[in-house]
Amino acid sequence: MSDDKKKVITVKGQLVLKTFARTTKSESLGVYLRTADGSFLIRPAGRNPFMDNPLAELAGKYIEAEGRKSDYVFFARRWKEITEEEAGL
């Protein structure tokens, strides 16, 4: 595993629900974190990816999350709700 995938980082942004893997057998509603640098899937670290994502309840809200990024998924170890101004969007 590369050092970038092991590195714990903090990101800020807005949680949004969008279709993931459109037009495939895996199509589902995904929780994305929209940041100033782009958008990526977000889910709690160590949780089953086929179970409901508890972050979906915060859709539309702004969060600060700590975790690691692997390709297009951010695995959040901790998160807290913040204001839009704190998110910097």
mmCIF file with all atom_site columns, C-alpha atoms in Angstrom:
data_model
loop_
_atom_site.group_PDB
_atom_site.id
_atom_site.type_symbol
_atom_site.label_atom_id
_atom_site.label_alt_id
_atom_site.label_comp_id
_atom_site.label_asym_id
_atom_site.label_entity_id
_atom_site.label_seq_id
_atom_site.pdbx_PDB_ins_code
_atom_site.Cartn_x
_atom_site.Cartn_y
_atom_site.Cartn_z
_atom_site.occupancy
_atom_site.B_iso_or_equiv
_atom_site.pdbx_formal_charge
_atom_site.auth_seq_id
_atom_site.auth_comp_id
_atom_site.auth_asym_id
_atom_site.auth_atom_id
_atom_site.pdbx_PDB_model_num
ATOM 1  C CA . MET A 1 1  ? 0.000   0.000  0.000   1.00 0.00 ? 1  MET A CA 1
ATOM 2  C CA . SER A 1 2  ? 1.364   3.427  -0.897  1.00 0.00 ? 2  SER A CA 1
ATOM 3  C CA . ASP A 1 3  ? 2.145   5.969  1.798   1.00 0.00 ? 3  ASP A CA 1
ATOM 4  C CA . ASP A 1 4  ? -0.653  8.236  0.494   1.00 0.00 ? 4  ASP A CA 1
ATOM 5  C CA . LYS A 1 5  ? -3.248  5.538  1.244   1.00 0.00 ? 5  LYS A CA 1
ATOM 6  C CA . LYS A 1 6  ? -1.959  5.122  4.815   1.00 0.00 ? 6  LYS A CA 1
ATOM 7  C CA . LYS A 1 7  ? -1.838  8.839  5.562   1.00 0.00 ? 7  LYS A CA 1
ATOM 8  C CA . VAL A 1 8  ? -4.545  10.190 7.888   1.00 0.00 ? 8  VAL A CA 1
ATOM 9  C CA . ILE A 1 9  ? -5.953  13.477 6.601   1.00 0.00 ? 9  ILE A CA 1
ATOM 10 C CA . THR A 1 10 ? -8.731  15.896 7.502   1.00 0.00 ? 10 THR A CA 1
ATOM 11 C CA . VAL A 1 11 ? -11.240 17.045 4.886   1.00 0.00 ? 11 VAL A CA 1
ATOM 12 C CA . LYS A 1 12 ? -14.155 19.483 4.991   1.00 0.00 ? 12 LYS A CA 1
ATOM 13 C CA . GLY A 1 13 ? -17.208 19.656 2.773   1.00 0.00 ? 13 GLY A CA 1
ATOM 14 C CA . GLN A 1 14 ? -20.897 19.035 2.217   1.00 0.00 ? 14 GLN A CA 1
ATOM 15 C CA . LEU A 1 15 ? -22.492 15.593 2.238   1.00 0.00 ? 15 LEU A CA 1
ATOM 16 C CA . VAL A 1 16 ? -24.651 14.861 -0.804  1.00 0.00 ? 16 VAL A CA 1
ATOM 17 C CA . LEU A 1 17 ? -26.509 11.775 -2.003  1.00 0.00 ? 17 LEU A CA 1
ATOM 18 C CA . LYS A 1 18 ? -25.844 10.725 -5.599  1.00 0.00 ? 18 LYS A CA 1
ATOM 19 C CA . THR A 1 19 ? -26.227 7.604  -7.689  1.00 0.00 ? 19 THR A CA 1
ATOM 20 C CA . PHE A 1 20 ? -23.107 5.437  -7.622  1.00 0.00 ? 20 PHE A CA 1
ATOM 21 C CA . ALA A 1 21 ? -22.159 3.037  -10.471 1.00 0.00 ? 21 ALA A CA 1
ATOM 22 C CA . ARG A 1 22 ? -25.042 4.158  -12.697 1.00 0.00 ? 22 ARG A CA 1
ATOM 23 C CA . THR A 1 23 ? -26.209 1.607  -15.299 1.00 0.00 ? 23 THR A CA 1
ATOM 24 C CA . THR A 1 24 ? -24.428 -1.318 -13.612 1.00 0.00 ? 24 THR A CA 1
ATOM 25 C CA . LYS A 1 25 ? -25.600 -4.136 -11.354 1.00 0.00 ? 25 LYS A CA 1
ATOM 26 C CA . SER A 1 26 ? -23.955 -2.237 -8.480  1.00 0.00 ? 26 SER A CA 1
ATOM 27 C CA . GLU A 1 27 ? -26.042 0.918  -8.992  1.00 0.00 ? 27 GLU A CA 1
ATOM 28 C CA . SER A 1 28 ? -26.995 2.362  -5.614  1.00 0.00 ? 28 SER A CA 1
ATOM 29 C CA . LEU A 1 29 ? -27.382 5.621  -3.732  1.00 0.00 ? 29 LEU A CA 1
ATOM 30 C CA . GLY A 1 30 ? -23.980 6.740  -2.458  1.00 0.00 ? 30 GLY A CA 1
ATOM 31 C CA . VAL A 1 31 ? -22.948 9.319  0.122   1.00 0.00 ? 31 VAL A CA 1
ATOM 32 C CA . TYR A 1 32 ? -20.449 11.770 -1.352  1.00 0.00 ? 32 TYR A CA 1
ATOM 33 C CA . LEU A 1 33 ? -18.409 14.512 0.273   1.00 0.00 ? 33 LEU A CA 1
ATOM 34 C CA . ARG A 1 34 ? -18.259 17.591 -1.953  1.00 0.00 ? 34 ARG A CA 1
ATOM 35 C CA . THR A 1 35 ? -15.121 19.580 -1.133  1.00 0.00 ? 35 THR A CA 1
ATOM 36 C CA . ALA A 1 36 ? -13.367 22.577 -2.673  1.00 0.00 ? 36 ALA A CA 1
ATOM 37 C CA . ASP A 1 37 ? -11.068 20.049 -4.415  1.00 0.00 ? 37 ASP A CA 1
ATOM 38 C CA . GLY A 1 38 ? -13.723 17.708 -5.804  1.00 0.00 ? 38 GLY A CA 1
ATOM 39 C CA . SER A 1 39 ? -16.190 15.028 -4.775  1.00 0.00 ? 39 SER A CA 1
ATOM 40 C CA . PHE A 1 40 ? -15.683 11.461 -3.564  1.00 0.00 ? 40 PHE A CA 1
ATOM 41 C CA . LEU A 1 41 ? -17.555 8.667  -1.835  1.00 0.00 ? 41 LEU A CA 1
ATOM 42 C CA . ILE A 1 42 ? -17.365 8.718  1.948   1.00 0.00 ? 42 ILE A CA 1
ATOM 43 C CA . ARG A 1 43 ? -18.123 5.959  4.408   1.00 0.00 ? 43 ARG A CA 1
ATOM 44 C CA . PRO A 1 44 ? -17.141 5.013  7.952   1.00 0.00 ? 44 PRO A CA 1
ATOM 45 C CA . ALA A 1 45 ? -13.860 3.116  8.190   1.00 0.00 ? 45 ALA A CA 1
ATOM 46 C CA . GLY A 1 46 ? -14.202 -0.547 9.096   1.00 0.00 ? 46 GLY A CA 1
ATOM 47 C CA . ARG A 1 47 ? -17.910 -0.771 8.234   1.00 0.00 ? 47 ARG A CA 1
ATOM 48 C CA . ASN A 1 48 ? -19.466 -3.165 5.760   1.00 0.00 ? 48 ASN A CA 1
ATOM 49 C CA . PRO A 1 49 ? -19.834 -1.270 2.442   1.00 0.00 ? 49 PRO A CA 1
ATOM 50 C CA . PHE A 1 50 ? -23.104 -3.104 1.699   1.00 0.00 ? 50 PHE A CA 1
ATOM 51 C CA . MET A 1 51 ? -24.828 -1.899 4.872   1.00 0.00 ? 51 MET A CA 1
ATOM 52 C CA . ASP A 1 52 ? -26.571 1.457  5.274   1.00 0.00 ? 52 ASP A CA 1
ATOM 53 C CA . ASN A 1 53 ? -24.177 4.374  5.590   1.00 0.00 ? 53 ASN A CA 1
ATOM 54 C CA . PRO A 1 54 ? -24.918 6.376  8.779   1.00 0.00 ? 54 PRO A CA 1
ATOM 55 C CA . LEU A 1 55 ? -23.566 9.517  7.082   1.00 0.00 ? 55 LEU A CA 1
ATOM 56 C CA . ALA A 1 56 ? -26.615 9.509  4.780   1.00 0.00 ? 56 ALA A CA 1
ATOM 57 C CA . GLU A 1 57 ? -28.633 10.975 7.671   1.00 0.00 ? 57 GLU A CA 1
ATOM 58 C CA . LEU A 1 58 ? -26.433 14.091 7.448   1.00 0.00 ? 58 LEU A CA 1
ATOM 59 C CA . ALA A 1 59 ? -27.059 14.695 3.717   1.00 0.00 ? 59 ALA A CA 1
ATOM 60 C CA . GLY A 1 60 ? -27.053 18.406 2.957   1.00 0.00 ? 60 GLY A CA 1
ATOM 61 C CA . LYS A 1 61 ? -24.988 19.215 6.047   1.00 0.00 ? 61 LYS A CA 1
ATOM 62 C CA . TYR A 1 62 ? -21.350 20.221 6.258   1.00 0.00 ? 62 TYR A CA 1
ATOM 63 C CA . ILE A 1 63 ? -18.789 18.084 8.051   1.00 0.00 ? 63 ILE A CA 1
ATOM 64 C CA . GLU A 1 64 ? -15.131 17.861 8.931   1.00 0.00 ? 64 GLU A CA 1
ATOM 65 C CA . ALA A 1 65 ? -13.877 14.284 8.720   1.00 0.00 ? 65 ALA A CA 1
ATOM 66 C CA . GLU A 1 66 ? -10.632 12.567 9.672   1.00 0.00 ? 66 GLU A CA 1
ATOM 67 C CA . GLY A 1 67 ? -9.540  9.410  7.903   1.00 0.00 ? 67 GLY A CA 1
ATOM 68 C CA . ARG A 1 68 ? -7.783  8.121  4.836   1.00 0.00 ? 68 ARG A CA 1
ATOM 69 C CA . LYS A 1 69 ? -8.470  8.324  1.129   1.00 0.00 ? 69 LYS A CA 1
ATOM 70 C CA . SER A 1 70 ? -8.100  5.321  -1.145  1.00 0.00 ? 70 SER A CA 1
ATOM 71 C CA . ASP A 1 71 ? -8.738  5.969  -4.836  1.00 0.00 ? 71 ASP A CA 1
ATOM 72 C CA . TYR A 1 72 ? -12.271 7.445  -4.939  1.00 0.00 ? 72 TYR A CA 1
ATOM 73 C CA . VAL A 1 73 ? -13.411 6.557  -1.374  1.00 0.00 ? 73 VAL A CA 1
ATOM 74 C CA . PHE A 1 74 ? -12.715 8.420  1.857   1.00 0.00 ? 74 PHE A CA 1
ATOM 75 C CA . PHE A 1 75 ? -12.792 6.136  4.908   1.00 0.00 ? 75 PHE A CA 1
ATOM 76 C CA . ALA A 1 76 ? -13.817 8.368  7.817   1.00 0.00 ? 76 ALA A CA 1
ATOM 77 C CA . ARG A 1 77 ? -12.620 7.475  11.305  1.00 0.00 ? 77 ARG A CA 1
ATOM 78 C CA . ARG A 1 78 ? -14.217 10.511 12.925  1.00 0.00 ? 78 ARG A CA 1
ATOM 79 C CA . TRP A 1 79 ? -16.505 13.304 11.757  1.00 0.00 ? 79 TRP A CA 1
ATOM 80 C CA . LYS A 1 80 ? -18.327 16.292 13.164  1.00 0.00 ? 80 LYS A CA 1
ATOM 81 C CA . GLU A 1 81 ? -20.853 18.724 11.825  1.00 0.00 ? 81 GLU A CA 1
ATOM 82 C CA . ILE A 1 82 ? -19.543 22.209 10.970  1.00 0.00 ? 82 ILE A CA 1
ATOM 83 C CA . THR A 1 83 ? -20.910 25.407 9.399   1.00 0.00 ? 83 THR A CA 1
ATOM 84 C CA . GLU A 1 84 ? -20.814 26.205 5.691   1.00 0.00 ? 84 GLU A CA 1
ATOM 85 C CA . GLU A 1 85 ? -18.295 28.970 6.417   1.00 0.00 ? 85 GLU A CA 1
ATOM 86 C CA . GLU A 1 86 ? -15.993 26.505 8.222   1.00 0.00 ? 86 GLU A CA 1
ATOM 87 C CA . ALA A 1 87 ? -16.258 24.130 5.245   1.00 0.00 ? 87 ALA A CA 1
ATOM 88 C CA . GLY A 1 88 ? -14.867 26.846 2.969   1.00 0.00 ? 88 GLY A CA 1
ATOM 89 C CA . LEU A 1 89 ? -17.145 26.134 0.030   1.00 0.00 ? 89 LEU A CA 1
#
